[in-house]
Every structure is written in structure tokens, then in C-alpha cells.
PDB file of C-alpha atoms in Angstrom:
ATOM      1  CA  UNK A  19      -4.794 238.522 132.407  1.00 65.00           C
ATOM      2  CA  UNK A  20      -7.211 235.861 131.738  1.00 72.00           C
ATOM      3  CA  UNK A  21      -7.272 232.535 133.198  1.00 68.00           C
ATOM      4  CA  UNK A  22      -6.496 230.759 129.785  1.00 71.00           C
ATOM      5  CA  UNK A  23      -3.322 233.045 129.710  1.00 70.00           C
ATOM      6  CA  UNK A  24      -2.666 232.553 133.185  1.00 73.00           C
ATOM      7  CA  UNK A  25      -2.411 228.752 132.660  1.00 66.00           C
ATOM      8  CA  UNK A  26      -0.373 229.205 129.619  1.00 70.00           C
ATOM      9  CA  UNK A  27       2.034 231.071 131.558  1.00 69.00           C
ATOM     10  CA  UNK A  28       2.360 228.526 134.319  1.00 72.00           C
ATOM     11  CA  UNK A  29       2.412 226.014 132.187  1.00 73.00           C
ATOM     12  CA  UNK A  30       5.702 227.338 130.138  1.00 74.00           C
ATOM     13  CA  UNK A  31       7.247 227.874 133.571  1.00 77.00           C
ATOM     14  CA  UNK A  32       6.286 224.993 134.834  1.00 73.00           C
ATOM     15  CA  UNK A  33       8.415 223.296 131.816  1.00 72.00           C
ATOM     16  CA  UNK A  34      11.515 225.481 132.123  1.00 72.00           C
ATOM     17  CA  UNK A  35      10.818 224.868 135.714  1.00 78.00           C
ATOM     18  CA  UNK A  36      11.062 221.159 135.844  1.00 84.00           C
ATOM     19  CA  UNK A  37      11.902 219.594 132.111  1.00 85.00           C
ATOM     20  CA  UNK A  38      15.079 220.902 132.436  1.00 82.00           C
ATOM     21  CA  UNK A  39      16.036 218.813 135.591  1.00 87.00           C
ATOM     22  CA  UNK A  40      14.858 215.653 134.222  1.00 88.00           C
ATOM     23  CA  UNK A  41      17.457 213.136 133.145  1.00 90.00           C
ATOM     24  CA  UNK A  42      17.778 213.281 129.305  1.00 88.00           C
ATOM     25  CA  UNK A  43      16.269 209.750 128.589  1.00 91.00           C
ATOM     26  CA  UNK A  44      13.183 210.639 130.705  1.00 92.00           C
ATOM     27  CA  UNK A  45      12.844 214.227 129.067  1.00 90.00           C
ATOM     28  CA  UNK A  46      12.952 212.107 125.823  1.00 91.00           C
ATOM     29  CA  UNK A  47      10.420 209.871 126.490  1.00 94.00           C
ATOM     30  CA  UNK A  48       8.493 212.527 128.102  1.00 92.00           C
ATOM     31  CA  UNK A  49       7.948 214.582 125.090  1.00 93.00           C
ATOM     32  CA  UNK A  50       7.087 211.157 122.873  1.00 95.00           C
ATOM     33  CA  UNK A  51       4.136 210.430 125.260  1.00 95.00           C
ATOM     34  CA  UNK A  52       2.746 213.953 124.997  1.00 93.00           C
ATOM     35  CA  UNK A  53       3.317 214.128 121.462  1.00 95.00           C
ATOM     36  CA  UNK A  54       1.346 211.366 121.093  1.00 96.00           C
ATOM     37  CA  UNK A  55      -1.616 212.017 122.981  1.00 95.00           C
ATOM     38  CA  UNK A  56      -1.966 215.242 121.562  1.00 95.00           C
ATOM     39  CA  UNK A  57      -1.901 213.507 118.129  1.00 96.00           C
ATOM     40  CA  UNK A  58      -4.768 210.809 119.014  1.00 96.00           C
ATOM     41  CA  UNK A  59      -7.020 213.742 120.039  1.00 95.00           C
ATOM     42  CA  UNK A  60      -6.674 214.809 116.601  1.00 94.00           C
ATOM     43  CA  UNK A  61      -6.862 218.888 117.648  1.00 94.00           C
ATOM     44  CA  UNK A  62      -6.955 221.832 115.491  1.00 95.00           C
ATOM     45  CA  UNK A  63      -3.559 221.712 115.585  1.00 94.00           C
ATOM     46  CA  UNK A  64      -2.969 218.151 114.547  1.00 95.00           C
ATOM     47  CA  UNK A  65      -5.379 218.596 111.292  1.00 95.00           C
ATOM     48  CA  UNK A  66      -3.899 222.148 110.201  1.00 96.00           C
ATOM     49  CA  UNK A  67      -0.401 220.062 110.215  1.00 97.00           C
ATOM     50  CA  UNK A  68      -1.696 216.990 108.135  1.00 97.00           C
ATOM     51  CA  UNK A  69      -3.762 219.827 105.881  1.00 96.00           C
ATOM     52  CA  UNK A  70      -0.336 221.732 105.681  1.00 97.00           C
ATOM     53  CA  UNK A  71       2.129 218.310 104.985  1.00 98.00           C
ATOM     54  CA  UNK A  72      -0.926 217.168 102.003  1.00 97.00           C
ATOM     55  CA  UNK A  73       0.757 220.172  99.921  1.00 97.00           C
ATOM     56  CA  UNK A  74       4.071 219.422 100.847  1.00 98.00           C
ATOM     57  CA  UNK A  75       3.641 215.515 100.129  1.00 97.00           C
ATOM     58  CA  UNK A  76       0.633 215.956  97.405  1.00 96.00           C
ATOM     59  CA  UNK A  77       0.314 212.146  96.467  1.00 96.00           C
ATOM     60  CA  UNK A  78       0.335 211.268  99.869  1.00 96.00           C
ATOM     61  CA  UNK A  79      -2.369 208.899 101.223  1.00 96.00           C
ATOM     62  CA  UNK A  80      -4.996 209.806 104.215  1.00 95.00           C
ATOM     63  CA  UNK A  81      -2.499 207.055 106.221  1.00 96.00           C
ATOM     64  CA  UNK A  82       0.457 208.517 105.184  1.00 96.00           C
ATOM     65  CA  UNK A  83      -0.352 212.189 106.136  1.00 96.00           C
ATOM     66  CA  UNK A  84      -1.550 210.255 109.513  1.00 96.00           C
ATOM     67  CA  UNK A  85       2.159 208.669 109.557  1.00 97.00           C
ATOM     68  CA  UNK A  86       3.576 211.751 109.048  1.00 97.00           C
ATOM     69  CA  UNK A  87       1.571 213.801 111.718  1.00 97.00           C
ATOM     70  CA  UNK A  88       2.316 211.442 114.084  1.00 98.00           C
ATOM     71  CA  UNK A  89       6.132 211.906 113.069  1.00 98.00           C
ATOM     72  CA  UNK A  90       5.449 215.411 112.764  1.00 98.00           C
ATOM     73  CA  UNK A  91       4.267 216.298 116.439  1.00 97.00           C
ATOM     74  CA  UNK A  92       7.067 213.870 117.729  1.00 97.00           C
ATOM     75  CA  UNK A  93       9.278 216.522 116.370  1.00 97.00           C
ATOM     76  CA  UNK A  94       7.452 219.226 117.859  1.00 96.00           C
ATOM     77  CA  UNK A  95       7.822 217.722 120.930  1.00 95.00           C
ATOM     78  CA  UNK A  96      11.442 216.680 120.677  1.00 95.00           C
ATOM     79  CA  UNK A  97      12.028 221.241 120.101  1.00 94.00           C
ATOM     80  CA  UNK A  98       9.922 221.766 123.384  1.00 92.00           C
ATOM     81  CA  UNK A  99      11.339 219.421 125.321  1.00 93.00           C
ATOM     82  CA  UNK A 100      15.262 220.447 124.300  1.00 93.00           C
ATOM     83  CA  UNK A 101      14.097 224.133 124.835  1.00 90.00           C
ATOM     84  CA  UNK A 102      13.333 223.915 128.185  1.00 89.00           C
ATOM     85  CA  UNK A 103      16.123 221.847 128.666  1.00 92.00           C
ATOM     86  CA  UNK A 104      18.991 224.428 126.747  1.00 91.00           C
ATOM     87  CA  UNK A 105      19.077 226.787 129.751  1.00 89.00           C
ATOM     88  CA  UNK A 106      20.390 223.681 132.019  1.00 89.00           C
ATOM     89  CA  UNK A 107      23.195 222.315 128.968  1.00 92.00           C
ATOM     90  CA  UNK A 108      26.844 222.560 128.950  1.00 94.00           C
ATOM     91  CA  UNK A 109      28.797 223.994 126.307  1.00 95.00           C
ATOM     92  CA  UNK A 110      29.874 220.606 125.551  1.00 97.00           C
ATOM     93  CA  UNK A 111      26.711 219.777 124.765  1.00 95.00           C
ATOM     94  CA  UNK A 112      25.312 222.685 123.229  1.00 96.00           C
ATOM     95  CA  UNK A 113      28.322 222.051 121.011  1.00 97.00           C
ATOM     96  CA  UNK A 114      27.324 218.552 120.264  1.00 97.00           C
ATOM     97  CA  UNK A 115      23.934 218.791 119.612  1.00 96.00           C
ATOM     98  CA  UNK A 116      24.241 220.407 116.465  1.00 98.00           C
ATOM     99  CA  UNK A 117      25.875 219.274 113.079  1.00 98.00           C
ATOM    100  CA  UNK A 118      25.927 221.727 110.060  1.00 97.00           C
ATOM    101  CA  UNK A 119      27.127 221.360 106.865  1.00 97.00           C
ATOM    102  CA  UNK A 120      28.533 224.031 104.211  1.00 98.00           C
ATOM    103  CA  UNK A 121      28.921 226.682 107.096  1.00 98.00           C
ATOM    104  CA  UNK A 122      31.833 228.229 105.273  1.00 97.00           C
ATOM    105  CA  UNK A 123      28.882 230.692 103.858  1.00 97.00           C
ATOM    106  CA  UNK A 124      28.322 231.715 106.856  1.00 97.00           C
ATOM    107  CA  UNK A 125      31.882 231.755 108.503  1.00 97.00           C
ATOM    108  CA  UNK A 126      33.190 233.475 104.926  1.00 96.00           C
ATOM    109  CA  UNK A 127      30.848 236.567 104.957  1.00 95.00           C
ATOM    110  CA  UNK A 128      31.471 237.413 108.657  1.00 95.00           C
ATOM    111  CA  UNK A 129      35.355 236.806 108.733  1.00 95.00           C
ATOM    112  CA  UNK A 130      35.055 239.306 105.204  1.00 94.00           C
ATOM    113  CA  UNK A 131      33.400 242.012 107.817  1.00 91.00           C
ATOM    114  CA  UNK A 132      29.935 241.903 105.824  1.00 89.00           C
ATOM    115  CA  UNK A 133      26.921 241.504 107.887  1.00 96.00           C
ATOM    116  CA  UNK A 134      25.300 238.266 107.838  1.00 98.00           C
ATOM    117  CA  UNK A 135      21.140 237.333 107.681  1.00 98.00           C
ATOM    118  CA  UNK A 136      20.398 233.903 108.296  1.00 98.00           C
ATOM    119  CA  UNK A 137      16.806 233.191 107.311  1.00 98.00           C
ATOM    120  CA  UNK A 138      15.210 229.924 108.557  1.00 97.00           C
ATOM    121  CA  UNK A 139      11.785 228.523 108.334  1.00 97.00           C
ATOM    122  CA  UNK A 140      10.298 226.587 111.475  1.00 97.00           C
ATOM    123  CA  UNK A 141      12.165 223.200 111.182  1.00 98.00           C
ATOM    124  CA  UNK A 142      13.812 221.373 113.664  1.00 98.00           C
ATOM    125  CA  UNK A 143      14.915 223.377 117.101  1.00 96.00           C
ATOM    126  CA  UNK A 144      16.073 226.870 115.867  1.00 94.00           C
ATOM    127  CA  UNK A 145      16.813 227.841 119.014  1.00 93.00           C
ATOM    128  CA  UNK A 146      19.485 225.215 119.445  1.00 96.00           C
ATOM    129  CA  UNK A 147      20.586 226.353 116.134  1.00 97.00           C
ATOM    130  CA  UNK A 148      21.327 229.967 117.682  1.00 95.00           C
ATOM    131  CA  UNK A 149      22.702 228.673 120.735  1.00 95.00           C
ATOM    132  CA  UNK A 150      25.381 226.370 118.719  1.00 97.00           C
ATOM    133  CA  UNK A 151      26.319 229.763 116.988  1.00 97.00           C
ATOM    134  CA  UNK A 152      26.415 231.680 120.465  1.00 96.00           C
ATOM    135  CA  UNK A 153      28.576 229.004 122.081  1.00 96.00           C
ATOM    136  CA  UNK A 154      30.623 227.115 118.943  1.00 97.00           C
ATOM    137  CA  UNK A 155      31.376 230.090 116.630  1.00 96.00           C
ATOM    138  CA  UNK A 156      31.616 232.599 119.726  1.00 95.00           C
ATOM    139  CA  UNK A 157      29.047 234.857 117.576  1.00 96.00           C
ATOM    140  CA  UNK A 158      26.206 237.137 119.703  1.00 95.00           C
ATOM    141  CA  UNK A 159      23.627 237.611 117.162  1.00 96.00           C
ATOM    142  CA  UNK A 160      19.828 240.134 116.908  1.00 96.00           C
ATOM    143  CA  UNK A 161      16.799 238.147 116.484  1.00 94.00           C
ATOM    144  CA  UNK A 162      12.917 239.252 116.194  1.00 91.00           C
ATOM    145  CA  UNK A 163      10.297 237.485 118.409  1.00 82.00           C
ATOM    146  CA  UNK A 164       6.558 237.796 118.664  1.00 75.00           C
ATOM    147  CA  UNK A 165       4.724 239.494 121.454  1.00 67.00           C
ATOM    148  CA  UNK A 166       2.936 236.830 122.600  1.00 61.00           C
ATOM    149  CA  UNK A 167      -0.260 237.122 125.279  1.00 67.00           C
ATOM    150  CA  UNK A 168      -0.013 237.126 127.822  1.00 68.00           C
ATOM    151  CA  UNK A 169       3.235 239.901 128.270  1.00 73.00           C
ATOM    152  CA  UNK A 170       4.711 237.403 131.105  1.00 74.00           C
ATOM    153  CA  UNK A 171       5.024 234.902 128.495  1.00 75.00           C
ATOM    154  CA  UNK A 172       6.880 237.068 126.162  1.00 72.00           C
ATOM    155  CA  UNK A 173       9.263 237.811 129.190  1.00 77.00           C
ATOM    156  CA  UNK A 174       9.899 234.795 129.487  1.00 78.00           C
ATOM    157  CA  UNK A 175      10.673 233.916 126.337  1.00 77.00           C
ATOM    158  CA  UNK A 176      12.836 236.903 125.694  1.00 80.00           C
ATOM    159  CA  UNK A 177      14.888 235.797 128.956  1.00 82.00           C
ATOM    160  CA  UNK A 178      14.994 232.293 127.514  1.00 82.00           C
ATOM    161  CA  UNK A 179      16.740 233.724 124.429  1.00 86.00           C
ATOM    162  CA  UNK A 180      18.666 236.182 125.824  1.00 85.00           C
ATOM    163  CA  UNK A 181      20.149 233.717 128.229  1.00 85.00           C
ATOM    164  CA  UNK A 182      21.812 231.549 125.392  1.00 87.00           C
ATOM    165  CA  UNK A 183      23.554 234.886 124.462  1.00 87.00           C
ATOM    166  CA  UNK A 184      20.921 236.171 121.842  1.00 92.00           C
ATOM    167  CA  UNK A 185      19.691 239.779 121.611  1.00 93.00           C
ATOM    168  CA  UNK A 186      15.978 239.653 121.000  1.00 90.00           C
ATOM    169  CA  UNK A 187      14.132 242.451 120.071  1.00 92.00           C
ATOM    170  CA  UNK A 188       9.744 242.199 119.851  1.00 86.00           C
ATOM    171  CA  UNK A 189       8.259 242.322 116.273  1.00 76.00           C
ATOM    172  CA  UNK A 190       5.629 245.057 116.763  1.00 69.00           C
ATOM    173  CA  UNK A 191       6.427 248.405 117.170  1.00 57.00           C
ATOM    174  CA  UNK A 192       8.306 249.223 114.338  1.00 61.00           C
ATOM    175  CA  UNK A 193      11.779 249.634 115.527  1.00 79.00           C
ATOM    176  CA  UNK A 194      13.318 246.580 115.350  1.00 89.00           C
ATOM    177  CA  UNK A 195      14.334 246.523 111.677  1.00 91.00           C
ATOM    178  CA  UNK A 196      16.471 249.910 112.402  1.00 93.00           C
ATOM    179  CA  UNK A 197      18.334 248.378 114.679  1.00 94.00           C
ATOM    180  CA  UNK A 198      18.928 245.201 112.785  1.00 96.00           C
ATOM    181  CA  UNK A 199      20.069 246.999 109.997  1.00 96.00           C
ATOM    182  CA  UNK A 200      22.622 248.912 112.086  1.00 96.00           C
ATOM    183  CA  UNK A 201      23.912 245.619 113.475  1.00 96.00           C
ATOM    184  CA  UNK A 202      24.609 244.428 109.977  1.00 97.00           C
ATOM    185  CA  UNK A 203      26.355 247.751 108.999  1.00 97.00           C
ATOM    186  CA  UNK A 204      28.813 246.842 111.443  1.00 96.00           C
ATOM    187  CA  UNK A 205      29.158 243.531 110.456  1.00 96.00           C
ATOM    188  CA  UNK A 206      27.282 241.317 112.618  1.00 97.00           C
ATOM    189  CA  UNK A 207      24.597 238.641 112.201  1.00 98.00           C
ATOM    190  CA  UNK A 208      21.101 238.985 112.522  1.00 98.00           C
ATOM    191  CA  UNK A 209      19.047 235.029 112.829  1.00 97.00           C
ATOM    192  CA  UNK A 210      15.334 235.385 111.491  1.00 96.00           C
ATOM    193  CA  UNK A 211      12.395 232.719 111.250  1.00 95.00           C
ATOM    194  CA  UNK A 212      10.920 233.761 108.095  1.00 95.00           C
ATOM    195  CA  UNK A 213       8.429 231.279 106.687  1.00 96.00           C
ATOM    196  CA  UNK A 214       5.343 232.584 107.450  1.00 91.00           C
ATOM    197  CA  UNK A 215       4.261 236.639 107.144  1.00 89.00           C
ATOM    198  CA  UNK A 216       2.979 238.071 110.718  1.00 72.00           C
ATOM    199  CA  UNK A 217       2.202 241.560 109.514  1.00 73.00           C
ATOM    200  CA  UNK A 218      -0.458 240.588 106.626  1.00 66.00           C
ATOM    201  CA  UNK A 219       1.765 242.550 104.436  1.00 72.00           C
ATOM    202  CA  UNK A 220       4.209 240.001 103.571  1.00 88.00           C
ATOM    203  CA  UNK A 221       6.083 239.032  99.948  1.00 95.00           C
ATOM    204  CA  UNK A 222       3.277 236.450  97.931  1.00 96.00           C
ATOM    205  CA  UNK A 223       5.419 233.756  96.725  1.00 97.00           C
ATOM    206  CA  UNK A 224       4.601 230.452  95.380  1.00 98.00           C
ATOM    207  CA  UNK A 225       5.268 227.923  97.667  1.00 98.00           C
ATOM    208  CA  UNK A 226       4.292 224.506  96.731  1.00 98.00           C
ATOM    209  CA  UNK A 227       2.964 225.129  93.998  1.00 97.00           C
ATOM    210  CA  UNK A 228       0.317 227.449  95.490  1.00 97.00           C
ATOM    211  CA  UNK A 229       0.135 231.226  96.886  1.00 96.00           C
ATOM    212  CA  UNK A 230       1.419 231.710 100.320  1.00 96.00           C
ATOM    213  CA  UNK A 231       3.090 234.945 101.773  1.00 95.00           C
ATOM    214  CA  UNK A 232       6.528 235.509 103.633  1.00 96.00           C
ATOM    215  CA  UNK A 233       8.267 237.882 105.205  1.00 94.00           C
ATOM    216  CA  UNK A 234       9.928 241.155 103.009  1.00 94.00           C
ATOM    217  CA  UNK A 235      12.360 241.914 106.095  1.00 94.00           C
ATOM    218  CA  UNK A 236      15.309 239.242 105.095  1.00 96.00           C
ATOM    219  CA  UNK A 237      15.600 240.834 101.476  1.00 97.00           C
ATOM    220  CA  UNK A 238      15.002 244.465 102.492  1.00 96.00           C
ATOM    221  CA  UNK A 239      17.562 243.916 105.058  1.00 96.00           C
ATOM    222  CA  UNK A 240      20.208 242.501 102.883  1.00 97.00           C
ATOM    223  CA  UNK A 241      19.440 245.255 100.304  1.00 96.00           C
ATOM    224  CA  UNK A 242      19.464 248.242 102.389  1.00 96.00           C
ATOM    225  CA  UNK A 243      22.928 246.867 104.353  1.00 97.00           C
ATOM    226  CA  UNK A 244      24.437 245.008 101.768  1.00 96.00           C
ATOM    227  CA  UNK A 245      24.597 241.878 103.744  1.00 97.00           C
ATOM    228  CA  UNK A 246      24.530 237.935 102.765  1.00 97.00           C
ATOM    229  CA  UNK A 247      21.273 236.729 103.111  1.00 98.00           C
ATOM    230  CA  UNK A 248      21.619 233.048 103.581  1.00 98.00           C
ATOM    231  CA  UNK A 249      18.926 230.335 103.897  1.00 98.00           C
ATOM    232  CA  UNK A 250      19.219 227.683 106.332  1.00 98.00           C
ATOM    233  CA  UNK A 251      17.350 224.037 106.619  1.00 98.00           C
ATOM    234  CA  UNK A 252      17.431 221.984 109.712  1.00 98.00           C
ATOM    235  CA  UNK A 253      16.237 218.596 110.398  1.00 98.00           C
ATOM    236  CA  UNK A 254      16.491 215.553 113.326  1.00 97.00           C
ATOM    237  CA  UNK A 255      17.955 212.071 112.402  1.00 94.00           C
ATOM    238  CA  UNK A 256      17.732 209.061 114.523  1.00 88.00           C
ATOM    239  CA  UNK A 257      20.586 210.437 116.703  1.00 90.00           C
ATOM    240  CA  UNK A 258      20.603 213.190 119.425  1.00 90.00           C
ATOM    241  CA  UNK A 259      22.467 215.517 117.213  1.00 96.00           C
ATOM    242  CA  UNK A 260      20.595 218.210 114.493  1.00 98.00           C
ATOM    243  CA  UNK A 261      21.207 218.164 111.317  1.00 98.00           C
ATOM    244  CA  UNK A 262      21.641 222.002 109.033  1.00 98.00           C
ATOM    245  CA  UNK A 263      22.496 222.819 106.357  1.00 98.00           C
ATOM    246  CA  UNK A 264      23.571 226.591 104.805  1.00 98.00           C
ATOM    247  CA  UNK A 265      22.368 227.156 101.900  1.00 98.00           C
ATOM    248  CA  UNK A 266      24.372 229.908  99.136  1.00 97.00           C
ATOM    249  CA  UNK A 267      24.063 233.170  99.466  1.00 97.00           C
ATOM    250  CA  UNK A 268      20.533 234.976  97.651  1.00 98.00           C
ATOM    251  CA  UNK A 269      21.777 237.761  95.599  1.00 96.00           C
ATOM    252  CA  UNK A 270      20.566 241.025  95.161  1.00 96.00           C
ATOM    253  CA  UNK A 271      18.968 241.388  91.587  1.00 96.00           C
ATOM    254  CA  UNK A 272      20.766 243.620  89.314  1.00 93.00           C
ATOM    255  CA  UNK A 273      17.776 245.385  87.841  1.00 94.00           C
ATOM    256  CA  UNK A 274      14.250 246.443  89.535  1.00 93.00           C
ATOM    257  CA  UNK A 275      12.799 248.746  92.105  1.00 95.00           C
ATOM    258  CA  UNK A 276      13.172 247.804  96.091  1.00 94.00           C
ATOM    259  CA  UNK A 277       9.804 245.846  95.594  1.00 94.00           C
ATOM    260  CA  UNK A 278      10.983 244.067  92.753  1.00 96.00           C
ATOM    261  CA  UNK A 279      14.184 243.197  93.813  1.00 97.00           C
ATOM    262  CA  UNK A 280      12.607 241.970  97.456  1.00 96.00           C
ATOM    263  CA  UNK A 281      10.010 240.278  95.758  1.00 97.00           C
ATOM    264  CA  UNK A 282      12.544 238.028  93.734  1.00 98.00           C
ATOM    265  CA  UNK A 283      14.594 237.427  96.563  1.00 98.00           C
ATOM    266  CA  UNK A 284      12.122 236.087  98.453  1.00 98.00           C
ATOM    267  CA  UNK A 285      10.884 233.827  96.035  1.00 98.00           C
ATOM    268  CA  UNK A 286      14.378 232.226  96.580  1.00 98.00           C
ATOM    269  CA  UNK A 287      14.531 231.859  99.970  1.00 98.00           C
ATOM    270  CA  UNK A 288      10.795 230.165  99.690  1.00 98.00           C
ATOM    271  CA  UNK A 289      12.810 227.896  97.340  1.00 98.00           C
ATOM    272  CA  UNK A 290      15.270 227.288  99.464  1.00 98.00           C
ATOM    273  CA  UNK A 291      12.790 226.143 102.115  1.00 98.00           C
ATOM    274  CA  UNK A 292      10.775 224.022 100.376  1.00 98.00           C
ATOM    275  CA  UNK A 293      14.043 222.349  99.539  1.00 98.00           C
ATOM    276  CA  UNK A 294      14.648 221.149 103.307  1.00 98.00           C
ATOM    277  CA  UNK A 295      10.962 220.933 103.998  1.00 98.00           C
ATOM    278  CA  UNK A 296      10.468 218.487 101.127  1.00 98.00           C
ATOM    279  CA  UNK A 297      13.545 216.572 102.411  1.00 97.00           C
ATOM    280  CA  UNK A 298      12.073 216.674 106.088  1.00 98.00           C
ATOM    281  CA  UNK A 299       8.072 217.324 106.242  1.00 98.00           C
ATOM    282  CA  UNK A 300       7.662 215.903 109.579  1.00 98.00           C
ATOM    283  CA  UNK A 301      10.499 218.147 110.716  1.00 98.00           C
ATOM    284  CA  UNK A 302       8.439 221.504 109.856  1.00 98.00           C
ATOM    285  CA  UNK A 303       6.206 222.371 112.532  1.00 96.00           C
ATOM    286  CA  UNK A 304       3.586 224.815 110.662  1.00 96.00           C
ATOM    287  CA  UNK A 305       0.501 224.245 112.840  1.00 95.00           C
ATOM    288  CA  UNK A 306      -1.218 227.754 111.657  1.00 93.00           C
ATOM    289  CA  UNK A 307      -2.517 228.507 108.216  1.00 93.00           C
ATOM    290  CA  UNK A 308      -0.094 229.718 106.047  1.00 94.00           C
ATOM    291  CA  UNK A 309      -1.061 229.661 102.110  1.00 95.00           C
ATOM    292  CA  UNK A 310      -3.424 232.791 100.728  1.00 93.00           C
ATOM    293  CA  UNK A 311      -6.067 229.761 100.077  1.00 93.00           C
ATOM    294  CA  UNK A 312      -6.446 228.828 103.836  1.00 92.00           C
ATOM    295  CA  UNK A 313      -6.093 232.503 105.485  1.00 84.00           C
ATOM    296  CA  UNK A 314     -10.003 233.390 104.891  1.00 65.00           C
ATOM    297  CA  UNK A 315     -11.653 231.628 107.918  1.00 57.00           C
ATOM    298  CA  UNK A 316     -14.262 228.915 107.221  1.00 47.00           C
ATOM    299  CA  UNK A 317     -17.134 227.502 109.709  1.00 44.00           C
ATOM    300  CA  UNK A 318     -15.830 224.249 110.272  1.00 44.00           C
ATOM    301  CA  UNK A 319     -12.533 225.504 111.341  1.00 42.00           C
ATOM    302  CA  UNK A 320     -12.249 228.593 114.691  1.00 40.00           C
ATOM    303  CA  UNK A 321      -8.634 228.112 115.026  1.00 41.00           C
ATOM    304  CA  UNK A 322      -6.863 231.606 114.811  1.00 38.00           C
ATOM    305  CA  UNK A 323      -4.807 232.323 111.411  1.00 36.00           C
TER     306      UNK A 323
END
């Protein structure tokens, strides 16, 4: 293990550690400080945000994308801070914490005994969305995470997860979508974060009006199991409580090969995201490249893709 990954590791720890002990209001204010010092150092980070919100908000000013950085790692910071702070909740307020709206698509399929796929993209605190569904519906569900360097990390993530009552199983190694498919066979629900391709082989959809690339897995999964595949948006107000919404189901096209067929549902559930995102841009924390355009690496830029 290097030391970079060595201090990334004790770092995380160090926040599950100790954030979660901190009275709320001081977590709170906590994460607004950070936020903003990491935004007036104007990192790699902070510029692939405002270069990622300028397609989402195209007419925006240099001031406004500046606005809605700012806004934008403030939101970042609010998911970190109530991550390492889940562990240490009540029900109560697990319960609390999270508002969404048209969940009869959800509550429908599974109560009908079809397996559900909830597909989200990275707004808001998805994790609290998973532990609402854990604790308020009473529903386990299978989720995919990324092995992440260095493998202590990952651990600990995993035992984050799995500690608000989520099965987790790692991305690589091509196993996981077996199993997920045999958990929605017998009618369960399977939670995936599906805006932005890790394998290089993703869907291209258009996303924004330009070429990006998602994940197949959500579509492939709801075709081979006959499962709902339902998109989901999340987003903060000016309260303590998340906002969601479920979208309707994305059907299965009549007519097409497995490609085909994936290819068009996954144009839909890029639809349905940019739908929320639009709503929320400072609520979507994409702080990697993630259209076709940006992928190729170029010299003034050495941030990883």
C-alpha cells in the first residue's frame, strides 16, 4: 500500500471514526467549511464539476457555473458528512430523513412478487436512500460497488453498506450480475448507481444533448428477469429531509435484439436522469469525466477518467 492510499484510508476512518459522534449542527457546519475550502482552491475536481454543470445549464454564465459549484460541493459535502454519520442514526431518523414521492411503483411491483431494479444516478445521498428502504419499507436489497484502492478502503465501505442492511457485492470479477439476476427471479430488489459506465463498454446515449455512455446492466437485468426497472431522482431542499422521486417503470421494447432493446432502454433511464439533474444540478455530484467528448485525456488536465 502506498502512502497516498494509506492516508486515504485513515482519512475515511478517521470520518466514520469521529463525524459520526459530532452533534448534528456541528457535523453540518463541518461539512459547509470543507466544502468550501475545497471550492476556493478551485481543484481538478471543482473544474470537472463546473465543466460537467456548463452542459447541464448551457446558457449559464462563468458566475453562475461558479454559484453553482459552490452549491454543488456543499452538497457533496452534506452526502459525506450524513454517511459517516448513518452508522450512528436511529430508525427514527433514518425514517425521517428521507421523503419520496410516487413510491407506489416501487411498493406495486414488489407486493406483485416481480423483482424490482432501481436505477439512480449520483444525486443527493443514495446511501440514505437505501437505508430508508432497509429500515422504512423493511426491504434487504443487492447492490454493486467499486473496488476501490486501496482493498482496506473497499472493506470498509462494503461494511458501511452492509451495516444499513444492504448486500453489496464488488463490480469486477464478473459474478455479480448472476447473482443479481437470481435475486430478482425471486422477487427481490436490486439498488444500482448507473449514470456513468465503469467497464468502457457501456450503452452510448445522448445525454444533454451530447454523447456520453451508461451502464447496459439495469436493462439487461430487467430483460433477462423480467423485472421493473425504475428510475429514481433525489435532491436536498432547505430542510434536513431528502427529497425522491420514482419515476414509471422503463419497458421492455417489443421488437429488437438484446442490444437493441438495452440500448433503447437505456436511453430512457438517461432521460429520466437528466430530468432530476436539470431540476437539481448542484445536487449531482459528477466530479469525473463522463461524456465520449471529455474521456480522451488532454495536457492541461492529469485527473484520472
Amino acid at each position: 500500500m502506498s502512502a497516498q492510499e494509506r492516508l486515504t484510508d485513515a482519512l475515511y476512518g478517521l470520518g466514520w471514526g469521529t463525524v459520526k459522534k459530532l452533534p448534528e449542527p456541528v457535523a453540518v457546519r463541518l461539512g459547509r467549511s470543507v466544502a468550501d475550502l475545497a471550492w476556493k482552491r478551485r481543484g481538478k475536481g471543482v473544474q470537472r464539476l463546473e465543466r460537467n454543470y456548463a452542459r447541464v445549464v448551457p446558457d449559464a454564465s462563468p458566475e453562475r457555473l461558479a454559484e453553482l459549484s459552490r452549491a454543488g460541493m456543499r452538497s457533496y459535502l452534506r452526502y459525506w458528512m450524513e454517511s459517516f454519520r448513518l452508522p450512528a442514526w436511529s430508525a427514527e431518523r433514518v425514517r425521517d430523513g428521507f421523503e419520496p414521492r410516487d413510491l407506489h411503483h416501487l411498493t406495486d411491483g414488489l407486493a406483485a412478487g416481480r423483482g424490482v431494479v432501481l436505477a439512480l444516478p449520483h444525486l443527493a445521498n443514495w446511501d440514505l436512500a437505501g437505508a430508508w428502504v432497509t429500515t422504512a419499507l423493511g426491504t434487504p436489497f443487492t447492490t454493486v460497488a467499486e473496488r476501490l484502492k486501496p482493498e482496506t478502503l473497499y472493506d470498509r465501505f462494503v461494511a458501511y453498506r452492509e451495516g444499513l442492511g444492504m448486500e453489496v457485492l464488488p463490480h469486477s470479477g464478473g459474478a455479480a450480475f448472476g447473482t443479481l439476476a437470481r435475486r430478482l427471479r425471486d422477487g427481490g430488489l436490486v439498488c444500482l448507481v448507473a449514470d456513468r459506465d465503469l467497464s468502457a463498454s457501456g450503452v452510448e446515449v445522448t445525454f444533454f444533448g451530447e454523447t456520453a455512455r451508461m451502464p447496459a446492466g439495469p436493462a439487461l437485468l430487467a430483460q433477462q428477469t423480467g423485472a421493473l426497472l425504475l428510475p429514481v431522482t433525489l435532491w436536498y431542499d432547505d430542510s434536513p429531509v431528502m427529497q425522491g422521486r420514482v419515476h414509471p417503470p422503463i419497458e421492455v421494447p417489443a421488437s429488437g435484439n438484446r442490444a437493441e432493446k438495452a440500448s433503447v432502454m437505456t436511453q430512457a433511464l438517461a432521460d429520466a436522469f437528466a430530468t432530476g439533474i436539470a431540476e437539481h444540478p448542484e445536487d449531482w455530484h459528477m466530479l469525473q469525466r463522463l461524456w465520449v467528448a471529455d474521456l480522451e485525456p488532454r495536457p492541461s488536465e492529469g485527473e484520472p477518467a
